[in-house]
Tab-separated table of C-alpha atoms and ligand atoms in Angstrom:
chain	number	residue	atom	x	y	z
P	14	MET	CA	27.824	6.868	7.439
P	15	ASN	CA	25.260	4.584	5.813
P	16	PRO	CA	25.695	0.934	6.759
P	17	ILE	CA	25.882	-1.799	4.068
P	18	LEU	CA	24.607	-0.404	0.758
P	19	VAL	CA	25.138	-3.437	-1.423
P	20	ARG	CA	23.867	-6.957	-0.867
P	21	PRO	CA	26.943	-9.124	-0.225
P	22	ALA	CA	27.276	-11.835	-2.908
P	23	ASP	CA	27.515	-14.549	-0.239
P	24	MET	CA	24.551	-13.356	1.837
P	25	VAL	CA	22.311	-16.287	2.849
P	26	ARG	CA	18.661	-15.815	1.816
P	27	ILE	CA	16.563	-15.119	4.923
P	28	THR	CA	14.060	-17.968	5.043
P	29	THR	CA	13.669	-18.749	8.754
P	30	PRO	CA	12.816	-16.885	11.972
P	31	ALA	CA	16.374	-17.554	13.223
P	32	LEU	CA	17.939	-15.914	10.155
P	33	ALA	CA	15.469	-13.026	10.469
P	34	GLU	CA	16.433	-12.563	14.121
P	35	LYS	CA	20.118	-12.475	13.200
P	36	TYR	CA	19.400	-9.788	10.583
P	37	ILE	CA	17.299	-7.782	13.054
P	38	GLU	CA	20.055	-7.836	15.654
P	39	SER	CA	22.725	-6.761	13.175
P	40	GLN	CA	20.477	-3.947	11.900
P	41	ILE	CA	19.671	-2.700	15.386
P	42	SER	CA	23.335	-2.154	16.185
P	43	ALA	CA	24.016	-0.664	12.722
P	44	LEU	CA	21.042	1.720	13.099
P	45	ARG	CA	22.104	2.799	16.580
P	46	GLU	CA	25.597	3.478	15.313
P	47	GLN	CA	24.372	5.428	12.295
P	48	ILE	CA	21.729	7.490	14.106
P	49	GLY	CA	23.324	8.056	17.516
P	50	ASP	CA	21.050	10.343	19.536
P	51	LYS	CA	19.617	12.148	16.475
P	52	LYS	CA	16.080	12.018	15.095
P	53	VAL	CA	14.773	10.073	12.073
P	54	LEU	CA	11.701	10.797	9.957
P	55	LEU	CA	9.673	8.136	8.106
P	56	ALA	CA	6.691	8.322	5.759
P	57	LEU	CA	4.699	5.346	7.023
P	58	SER	CA	2.164	4.218	4.423
P	59	GLY	CA	1.169	0.979	6.116
P	60	GLY	CA	2.650	-1.025	3.221
P	61	VAL	CA	4.987	-3.930	3.981
P	62	ASP	CA	8.297	-2.151	3.401
P	63	SER	CA	7.674	1.051	5.350
P	64	SER	CA	5.996	-0.906	8.167
P	65	VAL	CA	9.027	-3.175	8.574
P	66	VAL	CA	11.351	-0.157	8.483
P	67	ALA	CA	9.244	1.482	11.212
P	68	ALA	CA	9.270	-1.641	13.395
P	69	LEU	CA	13.061	-2.001	13.043
P	70	LEU	CA	13.666	1.655	13.895
P	71	ILE	CA	11.301	1.566	16.875
P	72	LYS	CA	13.337	-1.366	18.231
P	73	ALA	CA	16.629	0.384	17.546
P	74	VAL	CA	15.977	4.013	18.504
P	75	GLY	CA	12.441	4.121	19.949
P	76	ARG	CA	10.989	7.613	20.019
P	77	GLN	CA	13.915	9.149	18.133
P	78	LEU	CA	11.836	7.934	15.160
P	79	VAL	CA	9.013	10.212	14.021
P	80	CYS	CA	6.506	8.505	11.688
P	81	VAL	CA	4.161	10.487	9.470
P	82	HIS	CA	1.109	8.672	8.133
P	83	VAL	CA	-0.574	10.671	5.381
P	84	ASN	CA	-4.129	9.560	4.684
P	85	HIS	CA	-4.799	10.719	1.123
P	86	GLY	CA	-8.366	9.486	1.312
P	87	LEU	CA	-7.638	6.724	-1.206
P	88	LEU	CA	-6.696	4.028	1.306
P	89	ARG	CA	-8.653	0.830	1.834
P	90	LYS	CA	-11.244	0.534	4.566
P	91	GLY	CA	-9.605	0.226	7.997
P	92	GLU	CA	-6.047	0.942	6.848
P	93	PRO	CA	-5.352	4.255	8.626
P	94	GLU	CA	-6.967	2.851	11.787
P	95	GLN	CA	-4.687	-0.204	11.644
P	96	VAL	CA	-1.544	1.920	11.220
P	97	ILE	CA	-2.518	3.952	14.296
P	98	LYS	CA	-3.402	0.853	16.326
P	99	VAL	CA	-0.244	-1.106	15.499
P	100	PHE	CA	2.310	1.684	15.629
P	101	ARG	CA	0.967	4.306	18.021
P	102	ASP	CA	-1.057	2.155	20.438
P	103	GLU	CA	0.909	-1.101	20.462
P	104	MET	CA	4.477	-0.184	19.512
P	105	LYS	CA	4.320	3.236	21.204
P	106	ALA	CA	5.739	5.034	18.178
P	107	ASP	CA	5.819	8.806	17.829
P	108	LEU	CA	3.244	8.871	15.021
P	109	ILE	CA	1.853	11.959	13.336
P	110	TYR	CA	-1.422	11.188	11.574
P	111	VAL	CA	-2.468	13.612	8.855
P	112	ASP	CA	-5.950	13.286	7.416
P	113	ALA	CA	-5.451	15.067	4.091
P	114	THR	CA	-8.523	13.502	2.431
P	115	ASP	CA	-10.243	16.790	1.581
P	116	ARG	CA	-7.072	18.305	0.206
P	117	PHE	CA	-6.452	15.392	-2.166
P	118	LEU	CA	-10.069	14.974	-3.259
P	119	ASP	CA	-10.464	18.705	-3.892
P	120	LYS	CA	-7.360	18.707	-6.108
P	121	LEU	CA	-8.586	15.603	-7.934
P	122	ALA	CA	-12.127	16.889	-8.521
P	123	GLY	CA	-13.018	16.731	-12.205
P	124	VAL	CA	-9.623	15.298	-13.265
P	125	THR	CA	-10.188	12.421	-15.697
P	126	ASP	CA	-6.741	11.782	-17.193
P	127	PRO	CA	-5.072	8.813	-15.405
P	128	GLU	CA	-1.544	10.254	-15.659
P	129	GLN	CA	-2.717	13.599	-14.362
P	130	LYS	CA	-4.455	11.865	-11.444
P	131	ARG	CA	-1.250	9.984	-10.550
P	132	LYS	CA	0.806	13.187	-10.793
P	133	ILE	CA	-1.563	15.059	-8.489
P	134	ILE	CA	-1.605	12.239	-5.921
P	135	GLY	CA	2.212	11.811	-5.952
P	136	GLY	CA	2.941	15.565	-5.913
P	137	GLU	CA	0.442	16.339	-3.186
P	138	PHE	CA	1.794	13.489	-1.082
P	139	ILE	CA	5.296	14.952	-1.128
P	140	GLU	CA	3.916	18.397	-0.347
P	141	VAL	CA	1.945	17.212	2.700
P	142	PHE	CA	4.910	15.176	3.948
P	143	ALA	CA	7.345	18.084	3.460
P	144	GLU	CA	4.980	20.427	5.333
P	145	GLU	CA	4.942	18.057	8.307
P	146	ALA	CA	8.733	17.655	8.158
P	147	ARG	CA	9.227	21.447	8.260
P	148	LYS	CA	7.221	21.632	11.498
P	149	LEU	CA	9.687	19.325	13.248
P	150	ASP	CA	12.962	20.309	14.874
P	151	GLY	CA	16.220	18.434	14.846
P	152	ILE	CA	15.524	15.793	12.206
P	153	GLU	CA	18.765	14.661	10.561
P	154	PHE	CA	17.783	11.374	8.959
P	155	LEU	CA	15.101	10.199	6.547
P	156	ALA	CA	14.186	6.509	6.620
P	157	GLN	CA	13.043	4.798	3.422
P	158	GLY	CA	11.649	1.370	2.637
P	159	THR	CA	13.960	0.869	-0.334
P	160	ILE	CA	14.414	-2.847	-1.065
P	161	TRP	CA	17.012	-4.686	-3.145
P	162	PRO	CA	14.833	-5.109	-6.289
P	163	ASP	CA	14.373	-1.278	-6.330
P	164	ILE	CA	18.146	-0.905	-6.567
P	165	LEU	CA	18.454	-3.617	-9.230
P	166	GLU	CA	15.622	-2.114	-11.292
P	167	SER	CA	17.009	1.401	-11.086
P	168	GLU	CA	20.437	0.131	-12.135
P	169	ALA	CA	18.805	-1.666	-15.078
P	170	GLY	CA	16.986	1.545	-15.997
P	171	ILE	CA	13.535	-0.029	-15.501
P	172	LYS	CA	12.354	2.151	-12.656
P	173	ALA	CA	13.462	5.503	-11.274
P	174	HIS	CA	14.410	5.082	-7.650
P	175	HIS	CA	13.499	8.233	-5.769
P	176	ASN	CA	16.210	9.159	-3.335
P	177	ALA	CA	14.906	11.060	-0.334
P	178	GLY	CA	11.344	10.395	-1.481
P	179	GLY	CA	11.399	13.206	-4.037
P	180	LEU	CA	11.506	15.857	-1.291
P	181	PRO	CA	12.334	19.482	-2.213
P	182	GLU	CA	16.042	20.251	-2.778
P	183	ASP	CA	16.372	22.389	0.366
P	184	MET	CA	15.404	19.487	2.610
P	185	LYS	CA	18.592	17.569	3.108
P	186	PHE	CA	18.586	14.416	5.191
P	187	GLU	CA	20.959	11.482	5.443
P	188	LEU	CA	19.185	8.317	4.334
P	189	VAL	CA	18.470	5.356	6.580
P	190	GLU	CA	17.524	2.251	4.587
P	191	PRO	CA	17.424	-0.775	6.880
P	192	VAL	CA	15.813	-3.202	4.372
P	193	ARG	CA	17.797	-1.995	1.359
P	194	ILE	CA	19.648	-5.295	0.819
P	195	LEU	CA	16.587	-7.523	1.268
P	196	PHE	CA	14.268	-9.160	-1.244
P	197	LYS	CA	10.513	-8.818	-0.658
P	198	ASP	CA	10.087	-12.337	0.771
P	199	GLU	CA	12.881	-11.602	3.249
P	200	VAL	CA	11.260	-8.306	4.295
P	201	ARG	CA	8.070	-10.250	5.106
P	202	ILE	CA	9.922	-12.815	7.259
P	203	VAL	CA	11.729	-10.036	9.111
P	204	GLY	CA	8.395	-8.205	9.617
P	205	LYS	CA	6.759	-11.307	11.052
P	206	GLN	CA	9.698	-11.811	13.387
P	207	LEU	CA	9.313	-8.198	14.530
P	208	GLY	CA	5.738	-9.005	15.565
P	209	LEU	CA	3.814	-7.171	12.830
P	210	PRO	CA	0.330	-8.608	12.117
P	211	ASP	CA	-0.016	-11.118	9.247
P	212	ASN	CA	-2.429	-8.961	7.281
P	213	MET	CA	0.204	-6.216	7.210
P	214	VAL	CA	3.186	-8.445	6.469
P	215	PHE	CA	1.537	-10.681	3.865
P	216	ARG	CA	-0.747	-8.094	2.351
P	217	GLN	CA	-1.348	-8.038	-1.371
P	218	PRO	CA	0.256	-5.325	-3.495
P	219	PHE	CA	-1.560	-2.002	-3.347
P	220	PRO	CA	-0.610	0.827	-5.708
P	221	GLY	CA	0.601	4.165	-4.318
P	222	PRO	CA	-2.345	6.089	-5.871
P	223	GLY	CA	-4.555	3.608	-4.016
P	224	LEU	CA	-8.254	3.416	-4.750
P	225	GLY	CA	-7.782	6.441	-7.032
P	226	VAL	CA	-6.857	4.091	-9.909
P	227	ARG	CA	-9.868	1.884	-9.123
P	228	CYS	CA	-12.283	4.740	-9.523
P	229	PRO	CA	-11.642	5.330	-13.257
P	230	GLY	CA	-12.213	8.831	-14.595
P	231	ALA	CA	-12.972	11.762	-12.321
P	232	ILE	CA	-13.091	10.636	-8.683
P	233	THR	CA	-16.235	11.505	-6.756
P	234	ARG	CA	-16.681	10.871	-3.034
P	235	ASP	CA	-19.727	8.635	-3.468
P	236	ARG	CA	-18.143	6.414	-6.131
P	237	LEU	CA	-14.903	6.232	-4.107
P	238	GLU	CA	-16.917	5.130	-1.089
P	239	ALA	CA	-18.602	2.444	-3.223
P	240	VAL	CA	-15.179	1.084	-4.336
P	241	ARG	CA	-13.968	1.095	-0.719
P	242	GLU	CA	-17.019	-0.724	0.650
P	243	ALA	CA	-17.056	-3.310	-2.159
P	244	ASP	CA	-13.300	-3.891	-1.709
P	245	ALA	CA	-13.813	-4.451	2.031
P	246	ILE	CA	-16.525	-7.064	1.307
P	247	LEU	CA	-14.291	-8.799	-1.254
P	248	ARG	CA	-11.369	-8.951	1.181
P	249	GLU	CA	-13.594	-10.214	3.974
P	250	GLU	CA	-14.993	-13.000	1.768
P	251	PHE	CA	-11.551	-14.005	0.470
P	252	GLU	CA	-10.339	-14.277	4.055
P	253	LYS	CA	-13.374	-16.332	5.120
P	254	ASN	CA	-12.953	-18.658	2.138
P	255	GLY	CA	-9.239	-19.316	2.721
P	256	LEU	CA	-8.178	-17.381	-0.386
P	257	GLU	CA	-6.239	-14.668	1.451
P	258	GLY	CA	-2.527	-15.187	0.911
P	259	LYS	CA	-3.283	-17.719	-1.881
P	260	VAL	CA	-4.544	-15.353	-4.572
P	261	TRP	CA	-1.886	-12.791	-5.500
P	262	GLN	CA	-4.101	-9.738	-5.866
P	263	TYR	CA	-7.843	-9.077	-5.816
P	264	PHE	CA	-9.822	-5.870	-5.839
P	265	THR	CA	-12.895	-4.036	-7.056
P	266	VAL	CA	-13.304	-1.268	-9.604
P	267	VAL	CA	-16.341	0.979	-9.956
P	268	PRO	CA	-16.393	2.512	-13.459
P	269	ASP	CA	-18.033	5.815	-14.244
P	270	PHE	CA	-21.197	4.659	-15.981
P	271	LYS	CA	-24.605	3.631	-14.820
P	272	SER	CA	-27.146	1.015	-15.859
P	273	THR	CA	-30.739	0.244	-15.020
P	274	GLY	CA	-31.720	-2.097	-12.213
P	275	ILE	CA	-34.511	-2.831	-9.723
P	276	LYS	CA	-34.453	-2.583	-5.948
P	277	ASN	CA	-37.494	-3.084	-3.700
P	278	GLY	CA	-39.756	-2.953	-6.759
P	279	LYS	CA	-38.342	0.400	-7.862
P	280	ARG	CA	-36.206	1.272	-10.839
P	281	THR	CA	-32.571	2.118	-10.036
P	282	PHE	CA	-29.885	3.722	-12.145
P	283	ASP	CA	-26.588	2.815	-10.498
P	284	TRP	CA	-22.948	1.793	-11.122
P	285	PRO	CA	-21.633	-1.705	-11.759
P	286	CYS	CA	-18.845	-3.120	-9.568
P	287	ILE	CA	-16.108	-5.058	-11.355
P	288	ILE	CA	-14.243	-7.813	-9.497
P	289	ARG	CA	-10.690	-8.686	-10.518
P	290	ALA	CA	-8.675	-11.532	-8.938
P	291	ILE	CA	-5.327	-12.515	-10.426
P	292	ASN	CA	-2.226	-14.637	-9.939
P	293	THR	CA	1.294	-13.995	-11.128
P	294	THR	CA	4.938	-14.378	-10.244
P	295	ASP	CA	6.477	-11.338	-11.922
P	296	VAL	CA	3.403	-9.156	-12.778
P	297	MET	CA	4.547	-9.080	-16.415
P	298	GLU	CA	2.153	-11.919	-17.178
P	299	VAL	CA	-0.955	-12.534	-15.155
P	300	THR	CA	-3.580	-15.286	-15.039
P	301	VAL	CA	-7.107	-14.989	-13.688
P	302	GLU	CA	-8.249	-16.740	-10.508
P	303	HIS	CA	-11.503	-18.575	-11.288
P	304	LEU	CA	-13.821	-18.322	-8.313
P	305	SER	CA	-16.395	-20.936	-7.327
P	306	ASP	CA	-20.018	-20.379	-8.413
P	307	VAL	CA	-21.063	-20.347	-4.766
P	308	LEU	CA	-18.602	-17.578	-3.921
P	309	ILE	CA	-19.557	-15.592	-7.032
P	310	ASP	CA	-23.266	-15.747	-6.123
P	311	HIS	CA	-22.486	-14.723	-2.550
P	312	LEU	CA	-20.308	-11.770	-3.617
P	313	VAL	CA	-22.980	-10.548	-6.057
P	314	LYS	CA	-25.623	-10.725	-3.342
P	315	ARG	CA	-23.568	-8.957	-0.666
P	316	ILE	CA	-22.209	-6.193	-2.882
P	317	THR	CA	-25.556	-5.351	-4.515
P	318	THR	CA	-27.403	-5.301	-1.201
P	319	GLU	CA	-24.771	-3.716	1.053
P	320	VAL	CA	-23.040	-1.129	-1.124
P	321	PRO	CA	-25.021	2.032	-1.895
P	322	GLY	CA	-24.927	2.938	-5.582
P	323	ILE	CA	-24.162	-0.540	-6.949
P	324	ASN	CA	-26.829	-2.560	-8.789
P	325	ARG	CA	-24.729	-4.971	-10.869
P	326	VAL	CA	-21.539	-7.033	-10.375
P	327	LEU	CA	-19.235	-7.969	-13.254
P	328	PHE	CA	-16.195	-10.282	-13.252
P	329	ASP	CA	-13.075	-9.398	-15.214
P	330	TYR	CA	-11.692	-12.645	-16.612
P	331	THR	CA	-9.006	-11.050	-18.786
P	332	PRO	CA	-5.364	-12.116	-18.369
P	333	LYS	CA	-2.357	-9.820	-18.799
P	334	PRO	CA	-1.622	-9.338	-21.646
P	335	PRO	CA	-3.824	-8.023	-23.230
P	336	ALA	CA	-5.167	-6.234	-20.111
P	337	THR	CA	-3.034	-4.685	-17.383
P	338	VAL	CA	-3.848	-5.503	-13.764
P	339	GLU	CA	-5.117	-2.033	-12.854
P	340	TYR	CA	-7.595	-0.055	-14.947
P	341	GLU	CA	-5.585	3.183	-15.041
D	25	LIG	P1	-0.300	-3.173	-14.017
D	25	LIG	O1	-1.600	-2.450	-13.939
D	25	LIG	O2	0.817	-2.315	-14.548
D	25	LIG	O3	0.101	-3.504	-12.513
D	25	LIG	O4	-0.404	-4.482	-14.767
D	25	LIG	C1	1.152	-4.344	-12.136
D	25	LIG	C2	1.279	-4.330	-10.614
D	25	LIG	O5	1.736	-3.052	-10.177
D	25	LIG	C3	0.784	-2.462	-9.307
D	25	LIG	N1	0.708	-1.038	-9.647
D	25	LIG	C4	1.282	-0.047	-8.933
D	25	LIG	N2	2.009	-0.075	-7.792
D	25	LIG	N3	2.199	2.283	-7.856
D	25	LIG	C5	2.455	1.104	-7.252
D	25	LIG	O6	3.113	1.090	-6.210
D	25	LIG	C6	1.484	2.390	-8.994
D	25	LIG	O7	1.275	3.484	-9.504
D	25	LIG	C7	1.009	1.167	-9.553
D	25	LIG	N4	0.278	0.877	-10.664
D	25	LIG	C8	0.121	-0.470	-10.696
D	25	LIG	C9	-0.517	-3.180	-9.576
D	25	LIG	O8	-1.391	-3.124	-8.446
D	25	LIG	C10	-0.042	-4.566	-9.885
D	25	LIG	O9	0.234	-5.311	-8.708
């Protein structure tokens, strides 16, 4: 039987470590009761919700949890390494790491339509995950990082909530959803209490199709690498300048056109890198974070000298509306 499926009307908002601890303890006994001595499978993306679900399940049932981390090649620099370090090395989880980069990039080669790109990434993800699941014996449960706003939005008809992660019909698992009744801010407090690192718990939103939507048009390996390197520099500089955790979302985009430049006295013909940094509360309306001139100059210098293929840096100062946050 699934434990509590609906957030009780009188539930106190989790705002303190003590309240988080109380929730963790109640979930551990509920999870043990639900799962018994059976095995649970989890697609661990490294995002906040699935990471907190993993940490809770590791505490409750240890190595009865099998985590699968699919690297689709569109993750940010250092992300797969961090998932392995935190979950396999430190928390001793049973973690299967699948580097499916080539498979995804081969399927995406030459595909320019944004919707088509998203469909390929989402479909391939389920296929890789299902393939891994079929190799395992004795799995009876599937854990999901469903949170309370997902349920509210699906009830309101805003967003389709994928039960069982969109897995093929013949793969039947009972669901385990240990953060289902929590709001996002509560998931973060619970994650911190479980000992997850701050940059995992408080990380900015990152779309499922990952860097794929920040490499507009047909994705090529060299342009994808340029987006990844520039993004890593941007994140490093935001952290150094105390902007991490203060600015809601910030990232780079490398569009598919080139312009003329000069490097070491020679003509170059390379891509521009666009920087976008925004603030919002509900993502329906978004304002732009205005960076200091000193930081702008520094970012331009680092990105144009350190990232191969970039000879120009542009800043996107457009709010939403009229622009969306992502480019695709
Ligand atoms: P837009 O571009 O619609 O983005 O203004 C609003 C917020 O949603 C994130 N986003 C996504 N998140 N899968 C996700 O999980 C997606 O396909 C996706 N597309 C956009 C975006 O990063 C921003 O925070």
